[in-house]
Coordinates of C-alpha atoms in Angstrom, one line a residue:
Chain A
M10 CA 25.8 -62.1 -27.2
T11 CA 27.7 -65.4 -26.9
G12 CA 31.0 -63.5 -27.6
V13 CA 30.4 -61.4 -24.6
F14 CA 30.2 -64.4 -22.3
R15 CA 32.9 -66.4 -24.0
V16 CA 35.9 -64.3 -22.8
P17 CA 35.1 -64.3 -19.1
T18 CA 34.3 -68.0 -19.3
R19 CA 37.7 -68.6 -20.7
S20 CA 39.3 -66.3 -18.1
L21 CA 37.7 -68.4 -15.3
H22 CA 39.5 -71.4 -16.6
S23 CA 42.8 -69.6 -17.3
S24 CA 44.4 -71.0 -14.0
T25 CA 43.7 -74.5 -15.1
V26 CA 45.2 -73.8 -18.5
L27 CA 48.2 -72.2 -17.0
A28 CA 48.6 -75.0 -14.6
R29 CA 48.9 -77.4 -17.5
G30 CA 51.5 -75.2 -19.2
G31 CA 49.5 -72.8 -21.3
P32 CA 47.5 -73.3 -24.5
L33 CA 50.6 -73.9 -26.7
R34 CA 51.5 -76.9 -24.6
M35 CA 47.9 -78.1 -24.2
D36 CA 46.6 -80.8 -26.5
G37 CA 43.3 -80.0 -28.2
W38 CA 43.4 -76.3 -27.7
W39 CA 44.3 -75.6 -31.3
V40 CA 43.0 -77.2 -34.4
R41 CA 46.1 -79.0 -35.8
D42 CA 46.5 -76.9 -38.9
H43 CA 46.0 -73.6 -37.0
R44 CA 48.4 -74.5 -34.2
P45 CA 51.2 -71.9 -34.1
A46 CA 54.8 -73.0 -34.5
R47 CA 56.8 -74.0 -31.5
L48 CA 58.7 -71.2 -29.8
P49 CA 62.4 -71.0 -30.7
Q50 CA 64.5 -72.7 -28.1
S51 CA 68.1 -72.1 -29.1
A52 CA 69.9 -69.1 -30.6
E53 CA 70.1 -70.9 -33.9
E54 CA 66.3 -71.4 -34.0
R55 CA 65.7 -67.7 -33.0
K56 CA 67.8 -66.6 -35.9
K57 CA 65.9 -68.9 -38.3
S58 CA 62.5 -67.6 -37.1
A59 CA 63.7 -63.9 -37.3
L60 CA 64.7 -64.5 -40.9
R61 CA 61.5 -66.2 -41.7
Y62 CA 59.5 -63.1 -40.6
G63 CA 61.9 -60.6 -42.3
L64 CA 63.5 -59.3 -39.0
R65 CA 67.0 -58.9 -37.7
P66 CA 67.6 -61.4 -34.9
E67 CA 68.2 -58.5 -32.4
D68 CA 64.7 -57.1 -33.2
Y69 CA 63.0 -60.4 -32.9
K70 CA 60.8 -60.8 -29.8
T71 CA 58.0 -63.2 -29.3
Y72 CA 54.9 -62.8 -27.1
D73 CA 54.9 -64.2 -23.6
P74 CA 53.8 -67.9 -24.1
D75 CA 51.8 -67.7 -20.9
D76 CA 49.7 -64.8 -22.3
Y77 CA 47.2 -67.2 -23.9
K78 CA 45.2 -64.4 -25.5
Q79 CA 48.1 -63.1 -27.6
S80 CA 50.6 -65.9 -27.7
T81 CA 51.0 -67.0 -31.3
G82 CA 54.0 -69.3 -31.2
D83 CA 57.0 -67.9 -32.9
Y84 CA 55.2 -65.0 -34.5
P85 CA 57.1 -61.8 -33.6
D86 CA 55.8 -59.1 -31.2
L87 CA 56.1 -56.0 -33.5
G88 CA 54.6 -53.5 -31.1
T89 CA 51.9 -51.1 -32.1
T90 CA 52.5 -49.1 -35.2
T91 CA 49.3 -47.4 -36.4
F92 CA 48.5 -45.9 -39.8
A93 CA 48.7 -42.4 -38.2
H94 CA 52.3 -43.2 -36.9
K95 CA 53.6 -43.6 -40.5
D96 CA 54.9 -40.8 -42.6
P97 CA 52.5 -39.9 -45.4
N98 CA 55.3 -38.4 -47.5
E99 CA 57.4 -41.5 -47.6
A100 CA 57.5 -43.5 -50.9
W101 CA 55.5 -46.5 -49.7
S102 CA 55.0 -49.5 -51.9
D103 CA 51.3 -49.2 -51.1
R104 CA 50.6 -45.6 -50.4
R105 CA 47.0 -46.2 -49.5
F106 CA 47.8 -48.5 -46.5
R107 CA 51.3 -47.0 -46.0
R108 CA 53.0 -50.4 -46.2
N109 CA 56.1 -51.6 -47.9
W110 CA 56.5 -54.8 -49.8
A111 CA 57.1 -57.8 -47.4
E112 CA 56.8 -55.5 -44.4
P113 CA 56.0 -57.6 -41.3
V114 CA 52.4 -57.4 -40.3
P115 CA 51.8 -56.7 -36.6
L116 CA 49.4 -59.1 -34.8
H117 CA 46.7 -56.4 -34.2
Y118 CA 47.2 -54.7 -37.6
E119 CA 43.5 -54.8 -38.4
R120 CA 42.7 -52.6 -35.4
Y121 CA 44.8 -49.7 -36.8
R122 CA 43.7 -49.6 -40.4
P123 CA 43.5 -46.3 -42.3
D124 CA 39.7 -46.5 -42.4
R125 CA 39.6 -46.1 -38.7
I126 CA 37.6 -42.9 -37.9
T127 CA 40.1 -41.4 -35.5
Y128 CA 43.3 -42.3 -33.6
T129 CA 43.4 -39.2 -31.4
G130 CA 39.7 -38.1 -31.1
I131 CA 40.7 -34.6 -32.4
E132 CA 39.6 -35.1 -36.0
S133 CA 36.0 -35.7 -35.1
E134 CA 35.7 -32.1 -34.0
E135 CA 36.1 -31.0 -37.6
S136 CA 32.7 -32.4 -38.6
H137 CA 30.8 -30.2 -36.2
D138 CA 31.8 -26.9 -37.8
P139 CA 28.5 -25.0 -37.5
K140 CA 29.1 -23.3 -40.9
Q141 CA 29.5 -26.7 -42.6
V142 CA 26.5 -28.1 -40.8
F143 CA 24.4 -25.1 -41.9
I144 CA 25.5 -25.4 -45.5
G145 CA 24.8 -29.2 -45.6
L146 CA 21.3 -28.7 -44.0
S147 CA 20.5 -25.9 -46.3
I148 CA 21.2 -28.0 -49.4
M149 CA 19.2 -30.9 -48.0
V150 CA 16.2 -28.8 -47.0
A151 CA 16.2 -27.0 -50.4
I152 CA 16.1 -30.3 -52.2
M153 CA 13.3 -31.6 -50.0
V154 CA 11.3 -28.4 -50.4
G155 CA 11.8 -28.7 -54.2
I156 CA 10.6 -32.3 -54.3
T157 CA 7.6 -31.6 -52.0
Y158 CA 6.6 -28.6 -54.1
H159 CA 6.7 -30.6 -57.3
F160 CA 4.7 -33.5 -56.0
M161 CA 2.1 -31.4 -54.1
S162 CA 1.4 -29.1 -57.0
T163 CA -1.9 -29.9 -58.9
A164 CA -0.6 -28.9 -62.3
P165 CA -2.2 -31.5 -64.6
N166 CA 0.6 -31.9 -67.0
K167 CA 3.5 -32.1 -64.5
W168 CA 5.7 -35.2 -64.7
T169 CA 4.8 -37.8 -62.1
W170 CA 3.6 -41.4 -61.9
K171 CA 0.0 -42.0 -62.8
N172 CA -2.4 -44.9 -62.9
P173 CA -4.4 -45.4 -66.2
M174 CA -7.7 -45.1 -64.4
M175 CA -10.6 -42.8 -64.6
P176 CA -12.2 -41.4 -61.4
K177 CA -14.5 -43.6 -59.5
Q178 CA -18.1 -43.6 -60.7
Y179 CA -21.0 -42.8 -58.3
P180 CA -24.7 -43.0 -58.9
Y181 CA -25.2 -39.5 -57.4
D182 CA -23.5 -36.1 -58.0
F183 CA -22.3 -35.5 -54.5
Y184 CA -20.2 -32.5 -55.5
R185 CA -23.2 -30.7 -57.0
A186 CA -25.3 -31.5 -53.9
W187 CA -22.7 -30.4 -51.4
P188 CA -23.1 -29.2 -48.7
W189 CA -26.9 -29.0 -47.9
N190 CA -28.7 -30.3 -51.0
D191 CA -30.0 -33.8 -51.4
P192 CA -27.7 -35.9 -53.8
R193 CA -30.8 -37.9 -54.9
K194 CA -31.9 -34.8 -56.9
F195 CA -28.7 -35.2 -59.0
P196 CA -28.5 -38.8 -60.2
I197 CA -25.7 -39.7 -62.7
V198 CA -26.2 -42.4 -65.3
N199 CA -23.1 -44.5 -65.8
Y200 CA -22.6 -47.4 -68.2
T201 CA -20.9 -50.7 -68.3
F202 CA -19.1 -52.0 -71.5
E203 CA -21.9 -54.5 -72.3
S204 CA -24.5 -53.8 -75.0
A205 CA -27.9 -52.7 -73.7
N206 CA -29.7 -55.8 -74.8
A207 CA -27.2 -58.3 -73.4
E208 CA -28.3 -60.7 -70.7
D209 CA -27.8 -60.0 -67.0
D210 CA -24.1 -59.7 -66.0
H211 CA -23.0 -62.8 -64.2
H212 CA -20.7 -60.6 -62.0
H213 CA -23.8 -59.2 -60.3
G214 CA -25.1 -62.6 -59.6
H215 CA -23.8 -63.1 -56.0
G216 CA -25.9 -60.4 -54.4
H217 CA -29.1 -61.4 -52.6
H218 CA -31.3 -58.4 -53.0
Chain B
M6 CA 5.4 -53.1 -65.2
G7 CA 6.3 -49.6 -66.0
T8 CA 2.7 -48.6 -66.7
K9 CA 2.6 -45.9 -64.1
L10 CA 5.7 -44.4 -65.6
S11 CA 4.7 -44.6 -69.2
V12 CA 1.3 -43.1 -68.5
G13 CA 3.0 -40.3 -66.6
L14 CA 5.5 -39.7 -69.4
E15 CA 2.7 -39.5 -71.9
Q16 CA 0.9 -37.0 -69.8
R17 CA 4.0 -34.9 -69.6
F18 CA 5.1 -35.0 -73.2
N19 CA 1.8 -35.6 -75.1
P20 CA -0.9 -34.0 -73.0
D21 CA -3.3 -33.8 -75.9
V22 CA -3.9 -37.5 -76.1
S23 CA -3.5 -38.1 -72.4
P24 CA -6.8 -38.4 -70.5
R25 CA -7.3 -36.1 -67.5
T26 CA -8.1 -38.4 -64.6
D27 CA -9.5 -35.7 -62.3
R28 CA -12.8 -35.6 -64.3
P29 CA -15.1 -38.1 -65.9
P30 CA -14.7 -39.0 -69.6
T31 CA -15.2 -36.1 -71.9
F32 CA -16.8 -37.9 -74.9
D33 CA -20.3 -39.0 -75.4
P34 CA -20.6 -42.3 -73.4
L35 CA -22.7 -43.9 -76.1
A36 CA -20.6 -42.9 -79.1
G37 CA -19.4 -46.0 -80.9
F38 CA -22.0 -48.3 -79.3
P39 CA -24.6 -49.0 -82.0
E40 CA -26.5 -51.3 -79.6
G41 CA -26.2 -49.0 -76.7
R42 CA -24.6 -49.7 -73.3
K43 CA -26.1 -51.3 -70.3
E44 CA -26.6 -48.8 -67.5
R45 CA -24.9 -49.5 -64.2
K46 CA -27.4 -50.6 -61.5
M47 CA -27.4 -49.1 -58.0
V48 CA -28.8 -51.9 -55.8
A49 CA -28.7 -50.3 -52.4
T50 CA -31.4 -47.8 -51.7
W51 CA -30.8 -44.4 -50.1
E52 CA -32.8 -45.3 -47.0
E53 CA -30.8 -48.5 -46.5
M54 CA -27.5 -46.6 -46.8
D55 CA -28.8 -44.1 -44.3
Q56 CA -29.8 -46.9 -42.0
W57 CA -26.3 -48.4 -42.1
N58 CA -24.7 -44.9 -41.7
L59 CA -22.6 -45.1 -44.9
N60 CA -20.5 -42.0 -45.7
I61 CA -20.5 -40.4 -49.1
G62 CA -17.4 -42.4 -50.3
Q63 CA -19.1 -45.7 -49.5
R64 CA -22.3 -44.9 -51.4
D65 CA -21.0 -46.4 -54.6
Y66 CA -22.1 -49.2 -56.8
C67 CA -20.7 -51.7 -54.3
A68 CA -22.7 -50.4 -51.4
H69 CA -25.1 -53.4 -51.2
Y70 CA -22.1 -55.7 -50.7
L71 CA -20.8 -53.4 -48.0
I72 CA -24.2 -53.5 -46.2
D73 CA -24.2 -57.3 -46.4
H74 CA -20.7 -57.3 -44.9
L75 CA -21.7 -54.9 -42.1
R76 CA -24.8 -57.0 -41.4
C77 CA -22.7 -60.2 -41.2
Q78 CA -20.2 -58.5 -38.9
K79 CA -22.9 -57.4 -36.6
E80 CA -24.5 -60.9 -36.5
N81 CA -21.2 -62.7 -35.9
A82 CA -19.7 -60.1 -33.6
P83 CA -16.6 -61.6 -32.1
F84 CA -15.8 -64.0 -35.0
A85 CA -16.7 -61.7 -37.9
G86 CA -13.2 -61.9 -39.4
Y87 CA -13.6 -65.6 -39.9
K88 CA -17.4 -65.9 -40.5
C89 CA -17.7 -62.9 -42.9
E90 CA -14.9 -63.9 -45.3
E91 CA -17.3 -64.5 -48.1
A92 CA -19.1 -61.2 -47.7
R93 CA -15.8 -59.4 -47.5
H94 CA -14.6 -61.2 -50.7
H95 CA -17.8 -60.2 -52.6
W96 CA -17.3 -56.6 -51.6
N97 CA -13.6 -56.7 -52.6
T98 CA -14.4 -58.4 -55.9
C99 CA -17.0 -55.7 -56.7
H100 CA -14.3 -53.0 -56.2
Y101 CA -11.9 -54.9 -58.3
E102 CA -14.4 -55.0 -61.2
D103 CA -15.1 -51.4 -60.6
S104 CA -11.4 -50.6 -61.1
L105 CA -11.3 -52.7 -64.3
L106 CA -14.2 -50.6 -65.6
R107 CA -12.3 -47.4 -64.8
I108 CA -9.3 -48.7 -66.6
K109 CA -11.4 -49.5 -69.6
E110 CA -12.9 -46.0 -69.5
F111 CA -9.4 -44.6 -69.4
E112 CA -8.4 -46.6 -72.5
R113 CA -11.6 -45.6 -74.3
E114 CA -11.0 -41.9 -73.6
R115 CA -7.3 -42.2 -74.7
R116 CA -8.2 -43.9 -78.0
L117 CA -10.9 -41.4 -78.7
L118 CA -8.5 -38.5 -78.0
K119 CA -6.0 -40.1 -80.5
R120 CA -8.8 -40.6 -83.0
K121 CA -9.8 -36.9 -82.6
Q122 CA -6.2 -35.9 -83.2
R123 CA -5.9 -38.0 -86.3
K124 CA -9.1 -36.6 -87.7
E125 CA -7.9 -33.0 -87.1
E126 CA -4.6 -33.7 -88.8
A127 CA -6.4 -35.3 -91.8
A128 CA -8.7 -32.3 -92.0
K129 CA -5.7 -29.9 -91.9
I130 CA -4.0 -31.8 -94.7
A131 CA -7.2 -31.9 -96.8
A132 CA -7.6 -28.1 -96.3
T133 CA -4.2 -27.4 -97.8
Q134 CA -4.7 -29.5 -100.9

């Protein structure tokens, strides 16, 4: 949420920033180690910077220093070349990212990576092919029906998880009395694991009956 | 850990010694107890359970604790959650001990099934000799 508000807040102050010569010329805007290099002034410096970024001097172009959102000192403006722009059949050094060794990296390179879903919006149509959707759903529903059938079946020896526990004991046979008979007519004798002549169980001590 | 799985696997691959948990134990409950076993005592009376409107599932050996708990809840109506902590604890403990008993019954049934299988095998071997 803070990020939503930060940009317009900065925009409000852009006139102040520009009046003082832009962020590159303003003290305290950048952390010292992150501060971009000074823009090349002379032709000699332009040539030096171009070589530094692997470009011919005539291709070398910097961002507008007053564009404080993009200006990155002497880093070159390489334009926008997306992954989709690049020829898949070329012998790239890195075929996955379609990059050559030491190829200059555009400033917004991360926005146009190969894992981006679509560049044109046309590819997304392919996933809505009704036939494909039907096949996918059929497989999913078949698997779910199979799982449900297995776990709903009452077959005693089927494989499932199971607790090592006998059914709960009741003093009356409610099943036998159901529906209209009186369960008191069908008492069940259940046993604890204590011997018959042992003293009273301490567990049953906290009742007050 | 893994008990549920191992019990299920035994049921699947060795059903002869795996107790059926949809029915009470199949062996004589007094077999192997020379001094006999103490009977479980039902404390709550039928009239009492009718009075407190207990359903069939609640008419178990812990019903008297449940009735205590309901009575306490009625007496301490808006603060029952705090005041009836003890009564609730007794009822829960009773059910916990009831589960322990059921687990013991399962293990007894399982061991007796294994014993039965061993005896049958021994008898088979003795018959061939």
